[in-house]
mmCIF file with all atom_site columns, C-alpha atoms in Angstrom:
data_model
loop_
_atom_site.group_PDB
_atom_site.id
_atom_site.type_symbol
_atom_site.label_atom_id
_atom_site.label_alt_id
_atom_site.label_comp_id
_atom_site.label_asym_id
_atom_site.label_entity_id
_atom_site.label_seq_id
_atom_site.pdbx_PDB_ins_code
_atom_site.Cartn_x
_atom_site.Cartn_y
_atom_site.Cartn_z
_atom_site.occupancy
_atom_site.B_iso_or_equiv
_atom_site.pdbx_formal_charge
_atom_site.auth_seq_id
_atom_site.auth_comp_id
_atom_site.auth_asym_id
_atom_site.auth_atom_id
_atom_site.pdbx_PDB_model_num
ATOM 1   C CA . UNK A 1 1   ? 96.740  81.422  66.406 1.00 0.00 ? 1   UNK A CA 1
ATOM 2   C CA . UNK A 1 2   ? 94.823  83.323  69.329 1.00 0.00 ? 2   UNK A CA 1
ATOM 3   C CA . UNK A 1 3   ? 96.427  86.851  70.476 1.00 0.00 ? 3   UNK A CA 1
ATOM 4   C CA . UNK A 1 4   ? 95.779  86.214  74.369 1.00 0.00 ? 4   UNK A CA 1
ATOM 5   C CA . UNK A 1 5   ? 95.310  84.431  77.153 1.00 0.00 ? 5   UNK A CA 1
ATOM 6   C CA . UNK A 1 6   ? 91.268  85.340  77.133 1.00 0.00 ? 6   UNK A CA 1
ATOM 7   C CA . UNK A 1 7   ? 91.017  84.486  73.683 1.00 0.00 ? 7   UNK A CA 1
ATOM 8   C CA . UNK A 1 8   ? 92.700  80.751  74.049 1.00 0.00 ? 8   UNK A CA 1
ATOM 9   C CA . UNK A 1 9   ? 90.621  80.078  77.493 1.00 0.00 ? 9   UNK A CA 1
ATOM 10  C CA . UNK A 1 10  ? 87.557  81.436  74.966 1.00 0.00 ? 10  UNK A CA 1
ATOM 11  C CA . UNK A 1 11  ? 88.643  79.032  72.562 1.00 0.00 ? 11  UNK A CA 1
ATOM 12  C CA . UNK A 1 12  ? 89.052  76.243  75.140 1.00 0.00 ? 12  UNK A CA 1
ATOM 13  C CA . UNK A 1 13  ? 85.552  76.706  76.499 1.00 0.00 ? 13  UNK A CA 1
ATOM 14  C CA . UNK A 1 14  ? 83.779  76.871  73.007 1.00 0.00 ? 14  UNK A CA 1
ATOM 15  C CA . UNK A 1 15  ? 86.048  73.670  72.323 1.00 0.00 ? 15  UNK A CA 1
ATOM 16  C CA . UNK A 1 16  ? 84.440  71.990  75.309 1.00 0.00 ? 16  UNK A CA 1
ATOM 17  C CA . UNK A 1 17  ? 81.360  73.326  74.802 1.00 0.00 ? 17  UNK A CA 1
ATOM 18  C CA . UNK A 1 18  ? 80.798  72.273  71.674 1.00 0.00 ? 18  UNK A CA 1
ATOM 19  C CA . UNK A 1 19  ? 82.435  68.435  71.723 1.00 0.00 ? 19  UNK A CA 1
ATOM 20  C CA . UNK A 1 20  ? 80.155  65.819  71.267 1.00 0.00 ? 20  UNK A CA 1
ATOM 21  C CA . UNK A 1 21  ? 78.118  63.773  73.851 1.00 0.00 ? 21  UNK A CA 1
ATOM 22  C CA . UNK A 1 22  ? 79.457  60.229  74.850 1.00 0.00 ? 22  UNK A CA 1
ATOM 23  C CA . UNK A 1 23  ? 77.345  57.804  73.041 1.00 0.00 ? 23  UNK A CA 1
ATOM 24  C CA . UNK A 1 24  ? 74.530  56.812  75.611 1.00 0.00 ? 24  UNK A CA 1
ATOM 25  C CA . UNK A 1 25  ? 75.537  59.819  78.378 1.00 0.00 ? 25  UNK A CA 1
ATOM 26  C CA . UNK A 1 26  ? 74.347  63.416  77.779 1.00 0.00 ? 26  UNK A CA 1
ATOM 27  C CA . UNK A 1 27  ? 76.136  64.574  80.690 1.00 0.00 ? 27  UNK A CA 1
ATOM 28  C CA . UNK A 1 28  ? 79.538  63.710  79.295 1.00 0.00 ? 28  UNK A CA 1
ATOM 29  C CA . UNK A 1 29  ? 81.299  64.637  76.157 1.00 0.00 ? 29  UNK A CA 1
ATOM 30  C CA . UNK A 1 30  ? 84.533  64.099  74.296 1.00 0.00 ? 30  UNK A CA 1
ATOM 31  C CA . UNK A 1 31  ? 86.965  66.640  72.999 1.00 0.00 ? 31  UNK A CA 1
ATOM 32  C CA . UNK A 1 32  ? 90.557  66.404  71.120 1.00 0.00 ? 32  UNK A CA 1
ATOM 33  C CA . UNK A 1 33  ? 92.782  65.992  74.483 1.00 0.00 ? 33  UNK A CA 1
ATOM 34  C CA . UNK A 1 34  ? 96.055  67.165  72.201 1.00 0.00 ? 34  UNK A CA 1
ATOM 35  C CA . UNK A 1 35  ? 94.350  70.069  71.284 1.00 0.00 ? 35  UNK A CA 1
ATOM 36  C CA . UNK A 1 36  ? 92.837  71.157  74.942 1.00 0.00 ? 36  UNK A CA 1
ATOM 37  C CA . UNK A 1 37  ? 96.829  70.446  76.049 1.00 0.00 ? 37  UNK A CA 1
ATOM 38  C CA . UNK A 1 38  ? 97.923  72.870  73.066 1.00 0.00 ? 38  UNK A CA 1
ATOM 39  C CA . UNK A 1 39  ? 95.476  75.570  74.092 1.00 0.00 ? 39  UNK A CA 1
ATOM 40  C CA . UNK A 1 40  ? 96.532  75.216  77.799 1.00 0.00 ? 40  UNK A CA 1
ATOM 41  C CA . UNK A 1 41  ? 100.259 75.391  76.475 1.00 0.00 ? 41  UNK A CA 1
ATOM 42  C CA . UNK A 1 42  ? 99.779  78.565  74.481 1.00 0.00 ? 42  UNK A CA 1
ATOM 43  C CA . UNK A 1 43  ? 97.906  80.103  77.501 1.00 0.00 ? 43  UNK A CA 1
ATOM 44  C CA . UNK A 1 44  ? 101.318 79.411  79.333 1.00 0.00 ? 44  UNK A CA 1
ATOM 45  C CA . UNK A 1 45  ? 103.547 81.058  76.859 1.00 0.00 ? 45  UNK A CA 1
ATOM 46  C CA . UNK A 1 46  ? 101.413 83.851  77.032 1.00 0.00 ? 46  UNK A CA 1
ATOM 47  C CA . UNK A 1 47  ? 102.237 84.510  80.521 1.00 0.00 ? 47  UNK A CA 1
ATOM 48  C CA . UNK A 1 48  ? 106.073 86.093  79.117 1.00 0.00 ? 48  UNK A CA 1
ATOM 49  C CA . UNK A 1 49  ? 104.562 88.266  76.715 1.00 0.00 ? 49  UNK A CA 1
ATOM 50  C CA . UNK A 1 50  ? 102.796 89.787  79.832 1.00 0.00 ? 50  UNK A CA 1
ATOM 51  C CA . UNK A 1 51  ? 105.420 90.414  81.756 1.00 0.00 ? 51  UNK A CA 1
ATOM 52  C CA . UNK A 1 52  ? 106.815 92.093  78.449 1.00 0.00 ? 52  UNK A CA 1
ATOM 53  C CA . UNK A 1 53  ? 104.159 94.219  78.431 1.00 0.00 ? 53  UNK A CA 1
ATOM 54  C CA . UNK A 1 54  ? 104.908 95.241  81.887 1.00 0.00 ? 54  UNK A CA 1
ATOM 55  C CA . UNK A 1 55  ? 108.656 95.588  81.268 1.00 0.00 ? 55  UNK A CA 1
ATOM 56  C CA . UNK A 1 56  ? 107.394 98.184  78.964 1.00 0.00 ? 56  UNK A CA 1
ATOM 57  C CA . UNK A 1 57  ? 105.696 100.214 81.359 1.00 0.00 ? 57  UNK A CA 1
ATOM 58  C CA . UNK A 1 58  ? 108.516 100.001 83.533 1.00 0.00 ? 58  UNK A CA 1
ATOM 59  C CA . UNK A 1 59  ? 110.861 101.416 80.724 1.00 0.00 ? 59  UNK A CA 1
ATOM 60  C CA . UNK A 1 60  ? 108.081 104.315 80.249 1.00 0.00 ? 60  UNK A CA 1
ATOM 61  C CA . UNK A 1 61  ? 108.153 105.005 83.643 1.00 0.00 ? 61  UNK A CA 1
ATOM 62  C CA . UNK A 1 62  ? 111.892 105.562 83.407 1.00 0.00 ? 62  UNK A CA 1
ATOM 63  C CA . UNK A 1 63  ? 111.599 107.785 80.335 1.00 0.00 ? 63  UNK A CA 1
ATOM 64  C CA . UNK A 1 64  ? 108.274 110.120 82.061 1.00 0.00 ? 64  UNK A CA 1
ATOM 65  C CA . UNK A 1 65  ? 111.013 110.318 84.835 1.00 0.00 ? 65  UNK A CA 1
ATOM 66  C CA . UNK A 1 66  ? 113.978 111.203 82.659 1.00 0.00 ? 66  UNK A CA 1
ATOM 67  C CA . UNK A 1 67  ? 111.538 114.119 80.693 1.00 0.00 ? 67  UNK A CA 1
ATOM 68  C CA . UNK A 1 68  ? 111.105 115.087 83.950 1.00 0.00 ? 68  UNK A CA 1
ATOM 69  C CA . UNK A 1 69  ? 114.405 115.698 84.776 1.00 0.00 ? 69  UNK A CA 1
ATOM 70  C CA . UNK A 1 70  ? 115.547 117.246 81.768 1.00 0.00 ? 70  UNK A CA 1
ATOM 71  C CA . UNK A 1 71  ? 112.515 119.890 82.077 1.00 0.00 ? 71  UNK A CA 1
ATOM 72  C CA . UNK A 1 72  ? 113.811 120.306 85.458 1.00 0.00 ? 72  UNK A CA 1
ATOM 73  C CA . UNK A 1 73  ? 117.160 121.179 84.529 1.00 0.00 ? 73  UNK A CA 1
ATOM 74  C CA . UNK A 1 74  ? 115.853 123.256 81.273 1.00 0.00 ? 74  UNK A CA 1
ATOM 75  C CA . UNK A 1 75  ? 114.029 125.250 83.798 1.00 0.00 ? 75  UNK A CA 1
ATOM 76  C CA . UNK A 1 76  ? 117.404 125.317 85.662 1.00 0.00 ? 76  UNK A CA 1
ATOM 77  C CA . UNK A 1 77  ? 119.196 126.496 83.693 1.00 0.00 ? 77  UNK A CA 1
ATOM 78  C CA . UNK A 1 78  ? 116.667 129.104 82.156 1.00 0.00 ? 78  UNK A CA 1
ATOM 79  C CA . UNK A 1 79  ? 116.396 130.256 85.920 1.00 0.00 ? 79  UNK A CA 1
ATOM 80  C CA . UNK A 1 80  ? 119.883 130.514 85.959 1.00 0.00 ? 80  UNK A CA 1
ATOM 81  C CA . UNK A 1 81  ? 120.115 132.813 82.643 1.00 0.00 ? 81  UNK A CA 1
ATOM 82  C CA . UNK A 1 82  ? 117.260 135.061 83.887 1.00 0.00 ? 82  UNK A CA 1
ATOM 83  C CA . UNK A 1 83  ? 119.646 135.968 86.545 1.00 0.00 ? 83  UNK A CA 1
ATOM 84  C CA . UNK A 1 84  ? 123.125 136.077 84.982 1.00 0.00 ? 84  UNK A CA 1
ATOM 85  C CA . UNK A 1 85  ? 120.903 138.646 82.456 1.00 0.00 ? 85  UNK A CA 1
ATOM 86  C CA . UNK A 1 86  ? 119.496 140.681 85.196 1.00 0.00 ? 86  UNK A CA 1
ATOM 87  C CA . UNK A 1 87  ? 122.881 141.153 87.248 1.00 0.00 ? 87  UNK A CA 1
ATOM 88  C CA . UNK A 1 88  ? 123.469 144.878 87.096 1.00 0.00 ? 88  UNK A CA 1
ATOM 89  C CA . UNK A 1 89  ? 123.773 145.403 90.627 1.00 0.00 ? 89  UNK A CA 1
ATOM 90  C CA . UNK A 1 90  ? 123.697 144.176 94.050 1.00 0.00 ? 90  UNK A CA 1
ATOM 91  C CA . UNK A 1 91  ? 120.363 144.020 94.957 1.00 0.00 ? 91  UNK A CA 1
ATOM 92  C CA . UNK A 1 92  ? 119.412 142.815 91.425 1.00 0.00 ? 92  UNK A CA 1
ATOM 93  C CA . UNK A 1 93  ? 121.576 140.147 91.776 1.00 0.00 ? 93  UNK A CA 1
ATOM 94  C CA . UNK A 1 94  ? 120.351 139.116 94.983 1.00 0.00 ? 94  UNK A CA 1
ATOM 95  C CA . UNK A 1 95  ? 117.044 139.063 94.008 1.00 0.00 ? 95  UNK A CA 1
ATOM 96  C CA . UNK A 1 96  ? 117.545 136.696 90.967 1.00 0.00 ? 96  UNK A CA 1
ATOM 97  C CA . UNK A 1 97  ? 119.720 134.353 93.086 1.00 0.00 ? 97  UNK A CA 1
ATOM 98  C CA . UNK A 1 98  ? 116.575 134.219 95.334 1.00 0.00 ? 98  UNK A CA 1
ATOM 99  C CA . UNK A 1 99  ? 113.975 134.285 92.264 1.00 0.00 ? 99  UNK A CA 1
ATOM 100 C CA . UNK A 1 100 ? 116.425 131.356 90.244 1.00 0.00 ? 100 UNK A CA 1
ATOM 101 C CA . UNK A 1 101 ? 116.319 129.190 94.290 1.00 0.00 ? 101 UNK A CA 1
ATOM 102 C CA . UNK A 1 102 ? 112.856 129.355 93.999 1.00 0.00 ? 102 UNK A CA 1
ATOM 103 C CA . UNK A 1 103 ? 112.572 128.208 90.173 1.00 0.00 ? 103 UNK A CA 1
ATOM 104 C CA . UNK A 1 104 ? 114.665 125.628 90.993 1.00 0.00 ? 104 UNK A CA 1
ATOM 105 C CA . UNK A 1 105 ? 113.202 124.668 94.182 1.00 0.00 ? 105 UNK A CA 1
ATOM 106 C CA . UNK A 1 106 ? 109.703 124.791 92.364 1.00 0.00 ? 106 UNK A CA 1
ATOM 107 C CA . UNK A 1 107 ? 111.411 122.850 89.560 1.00 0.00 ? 107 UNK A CA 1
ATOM 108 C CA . UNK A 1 108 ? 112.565 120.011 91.678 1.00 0.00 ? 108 UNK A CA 1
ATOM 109 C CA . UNK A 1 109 ? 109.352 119.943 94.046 1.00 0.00 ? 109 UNK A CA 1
ATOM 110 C CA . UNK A 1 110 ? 107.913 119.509 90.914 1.00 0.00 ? 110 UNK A CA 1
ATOM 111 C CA . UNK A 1 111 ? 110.416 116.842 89.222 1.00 0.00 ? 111 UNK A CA 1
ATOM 112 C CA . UNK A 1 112 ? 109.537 114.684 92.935 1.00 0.00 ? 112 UNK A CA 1
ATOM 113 C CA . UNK A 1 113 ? 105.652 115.310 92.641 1.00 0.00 ? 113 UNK A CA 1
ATOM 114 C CA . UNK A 1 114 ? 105.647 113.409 88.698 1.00 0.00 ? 114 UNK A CA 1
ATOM 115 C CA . UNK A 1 115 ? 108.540 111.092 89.693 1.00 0.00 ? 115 UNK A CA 1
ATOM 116 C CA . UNK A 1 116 ? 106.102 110.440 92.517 1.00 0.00 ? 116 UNK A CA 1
ATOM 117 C CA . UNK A 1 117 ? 103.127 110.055 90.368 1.00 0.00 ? 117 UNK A CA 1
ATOM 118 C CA . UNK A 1 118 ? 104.761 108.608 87.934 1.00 0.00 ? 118 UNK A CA 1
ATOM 119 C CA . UNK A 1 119 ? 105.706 105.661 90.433 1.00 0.00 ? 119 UNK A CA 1
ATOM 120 C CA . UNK A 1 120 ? 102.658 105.273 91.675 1.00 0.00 ? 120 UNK A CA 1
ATOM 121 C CA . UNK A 1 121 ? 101.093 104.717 88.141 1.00 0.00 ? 121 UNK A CA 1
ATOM 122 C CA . UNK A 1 122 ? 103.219 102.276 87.323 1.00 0.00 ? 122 UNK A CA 1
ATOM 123 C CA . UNK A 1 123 ? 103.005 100.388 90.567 1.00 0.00 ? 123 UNK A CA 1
ATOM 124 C CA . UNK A 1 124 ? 99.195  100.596 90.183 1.00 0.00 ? 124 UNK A CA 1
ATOM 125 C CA . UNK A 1 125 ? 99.602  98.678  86.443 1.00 0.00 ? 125 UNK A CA 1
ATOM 126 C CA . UNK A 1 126 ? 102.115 96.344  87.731 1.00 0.00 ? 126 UNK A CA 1
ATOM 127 C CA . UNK A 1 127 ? 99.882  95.194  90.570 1.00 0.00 ? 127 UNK A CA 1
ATOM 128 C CA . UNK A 1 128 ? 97.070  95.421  88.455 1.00 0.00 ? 128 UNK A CA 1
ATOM 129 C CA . UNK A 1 129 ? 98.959  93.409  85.403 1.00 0.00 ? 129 UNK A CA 1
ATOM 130 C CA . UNK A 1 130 ? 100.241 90.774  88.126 1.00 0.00 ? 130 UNK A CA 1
ATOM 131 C CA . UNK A 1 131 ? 96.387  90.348  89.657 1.00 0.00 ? 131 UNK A CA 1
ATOM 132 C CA . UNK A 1 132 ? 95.190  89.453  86.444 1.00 0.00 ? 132 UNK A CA 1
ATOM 133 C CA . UNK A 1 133 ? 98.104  86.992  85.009 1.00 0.00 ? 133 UNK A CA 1
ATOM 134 C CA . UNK A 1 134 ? 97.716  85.493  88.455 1.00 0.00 ? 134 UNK A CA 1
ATOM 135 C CA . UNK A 1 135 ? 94.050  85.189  88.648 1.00 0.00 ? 135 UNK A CA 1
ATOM 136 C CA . UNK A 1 136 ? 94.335  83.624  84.950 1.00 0.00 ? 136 UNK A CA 1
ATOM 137 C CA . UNK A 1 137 ? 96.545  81.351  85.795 1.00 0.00 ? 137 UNK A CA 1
ATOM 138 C CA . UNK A 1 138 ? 94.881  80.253  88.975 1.00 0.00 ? 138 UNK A CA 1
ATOM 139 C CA . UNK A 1 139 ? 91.903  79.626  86.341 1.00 0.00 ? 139 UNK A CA 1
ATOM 140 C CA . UNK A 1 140 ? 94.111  77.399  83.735 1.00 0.00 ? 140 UNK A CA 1
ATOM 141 C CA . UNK A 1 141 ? 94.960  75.370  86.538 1.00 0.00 ? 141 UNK A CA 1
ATOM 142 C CA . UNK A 1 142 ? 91.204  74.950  87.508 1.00 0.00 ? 142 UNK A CA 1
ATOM 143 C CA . UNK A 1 143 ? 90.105  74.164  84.107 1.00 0.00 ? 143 UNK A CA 1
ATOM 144 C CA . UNK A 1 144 ? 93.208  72.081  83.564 1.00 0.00 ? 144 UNK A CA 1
ATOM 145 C CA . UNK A 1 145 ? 92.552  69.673  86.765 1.00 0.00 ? 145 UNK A CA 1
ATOM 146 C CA . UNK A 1 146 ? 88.661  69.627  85.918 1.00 0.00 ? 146 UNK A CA 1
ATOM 147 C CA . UNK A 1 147 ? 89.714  68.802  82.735 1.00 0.00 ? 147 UNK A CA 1
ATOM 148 C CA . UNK A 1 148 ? 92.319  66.011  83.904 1.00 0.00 ? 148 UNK A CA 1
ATOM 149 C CA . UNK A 1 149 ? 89.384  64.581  86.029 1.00 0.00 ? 149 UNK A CA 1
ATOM 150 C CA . UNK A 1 150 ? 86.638  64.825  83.518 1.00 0.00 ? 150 UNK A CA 1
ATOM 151 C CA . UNK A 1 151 ? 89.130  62.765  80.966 1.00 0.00 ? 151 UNK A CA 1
ATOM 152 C CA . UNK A 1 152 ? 90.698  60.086  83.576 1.00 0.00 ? 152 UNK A CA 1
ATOM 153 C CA . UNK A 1 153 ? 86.937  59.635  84.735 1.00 0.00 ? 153 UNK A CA 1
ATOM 154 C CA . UNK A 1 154 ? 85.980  58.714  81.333 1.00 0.00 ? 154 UNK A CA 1
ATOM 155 C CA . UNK A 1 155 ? 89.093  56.603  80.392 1.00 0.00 ? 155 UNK A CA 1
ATOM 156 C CA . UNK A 1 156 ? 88.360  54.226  83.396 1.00 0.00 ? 156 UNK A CA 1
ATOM 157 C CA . UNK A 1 157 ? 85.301  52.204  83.761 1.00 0.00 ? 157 UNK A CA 1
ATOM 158 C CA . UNK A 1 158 ? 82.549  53.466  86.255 1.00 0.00 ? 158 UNK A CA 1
ATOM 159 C CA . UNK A 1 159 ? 82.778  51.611  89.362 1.00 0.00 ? 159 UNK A CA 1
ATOM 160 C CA . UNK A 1 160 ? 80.892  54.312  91.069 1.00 0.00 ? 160 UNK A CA 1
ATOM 161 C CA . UNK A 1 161 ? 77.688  55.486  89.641 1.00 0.00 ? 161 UNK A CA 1
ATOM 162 C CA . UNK A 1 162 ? 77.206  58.534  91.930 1.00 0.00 ? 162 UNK A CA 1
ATOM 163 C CA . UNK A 1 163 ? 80.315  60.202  90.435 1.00 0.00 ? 163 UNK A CA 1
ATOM 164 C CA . UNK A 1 164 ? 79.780  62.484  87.669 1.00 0.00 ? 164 UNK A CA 1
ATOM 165 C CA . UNK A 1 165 ? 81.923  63.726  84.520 1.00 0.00 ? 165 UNK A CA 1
ATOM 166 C CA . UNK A 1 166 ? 82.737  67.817  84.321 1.00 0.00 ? 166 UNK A CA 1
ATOM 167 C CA . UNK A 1 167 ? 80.446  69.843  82.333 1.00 0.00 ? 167 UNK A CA 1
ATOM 168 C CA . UNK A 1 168 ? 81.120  72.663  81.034 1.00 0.00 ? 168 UNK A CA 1
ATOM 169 C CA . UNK A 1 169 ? 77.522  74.365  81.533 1.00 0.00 ? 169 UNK A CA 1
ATOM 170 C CA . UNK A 1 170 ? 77.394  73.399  84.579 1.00 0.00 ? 170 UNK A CA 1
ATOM 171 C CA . UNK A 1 171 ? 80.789  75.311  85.305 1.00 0.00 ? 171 UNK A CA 1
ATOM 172 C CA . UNK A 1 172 ? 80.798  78.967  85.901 1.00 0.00 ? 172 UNK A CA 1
ATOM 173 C CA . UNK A 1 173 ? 83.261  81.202  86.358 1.00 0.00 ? 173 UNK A CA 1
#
């Protein structure tokens, strides 16, 4: 079966596309309506798997931040080493104190500049991720209710002449 939702709506148009004419109408054609219902059904479970995908980034996100932390406290604690090493005397010490402050203050400026980044990343693929599943499904539910139309229009008789059936070339994206 088809991977994604762009690859069932491909297989939905193609399906349309290529159905046959009604006998006597070249601007009306007949496809498998289980089949175009399957399609649209699949397209729906898709939507989870999406929201998978960005549960994923989300648990990346945590993991960048956690690597971030550690490093922070690695460079912590190898700030705090530096200075327990250099203690001799007074001035020494009070020079690493100030040295192993700025290590760490550099370390967590640092560990809120990725954490930062990091955040915005994801936020930019979430939004991104959630545009495009809702843009998609906004789509489905175009094709769905032109389909819908198209079929009730040619299961009832044609009272009105001036109304027409969908098709497909015609639509455009």
């Amino acid at each position: 079966m088809a991977s994604g939702v762009e690859e069932l709506l491909d297989m939905l148009y193609t399906m349309i596309d290529e159905a046959k004419n009604v006998p006597l109408r070249s601007d009306q054609c007949m496809i498998e309506r289980d089949r175009a219902l399957d399609i649209l059904d699949d397209v729906r479970a898709q939507f989870p798997m999406e929201m998978r995908e960005a549960k994923k980034l989300l648990d990346r996100r945590t993991e960048y931040l956690d690597a971030a932390k550690r490093e922070a406290e690695g460079l912590k604690k190898q700030a705090e080493a530096d200075a327990q090493r250099t203690v001799s005397e007074d001035r020494l010490l009070a020079q690493a104190r100030q040295q192993s402050n700025e290590i760490v203050k550099t370390a967590e400026e640092r560990a809120r500049e990725l954490r930062r980044a990091a955040n915005e990343y994801c936020e930019d693929l979430l939004r991104r991720a959630e545009e495009a599943m809702a843009e998609a499904h906004e789509e489905v539910k175009q094709k769905r209710s032109r389909f819908r139309a198209a079929s009730q229009q040619a299961a009832t008789p044609q009272q009105q002449p001036a109304r027409r059936a969908y098709d497909a070339e015609a639509d455009t994206i």
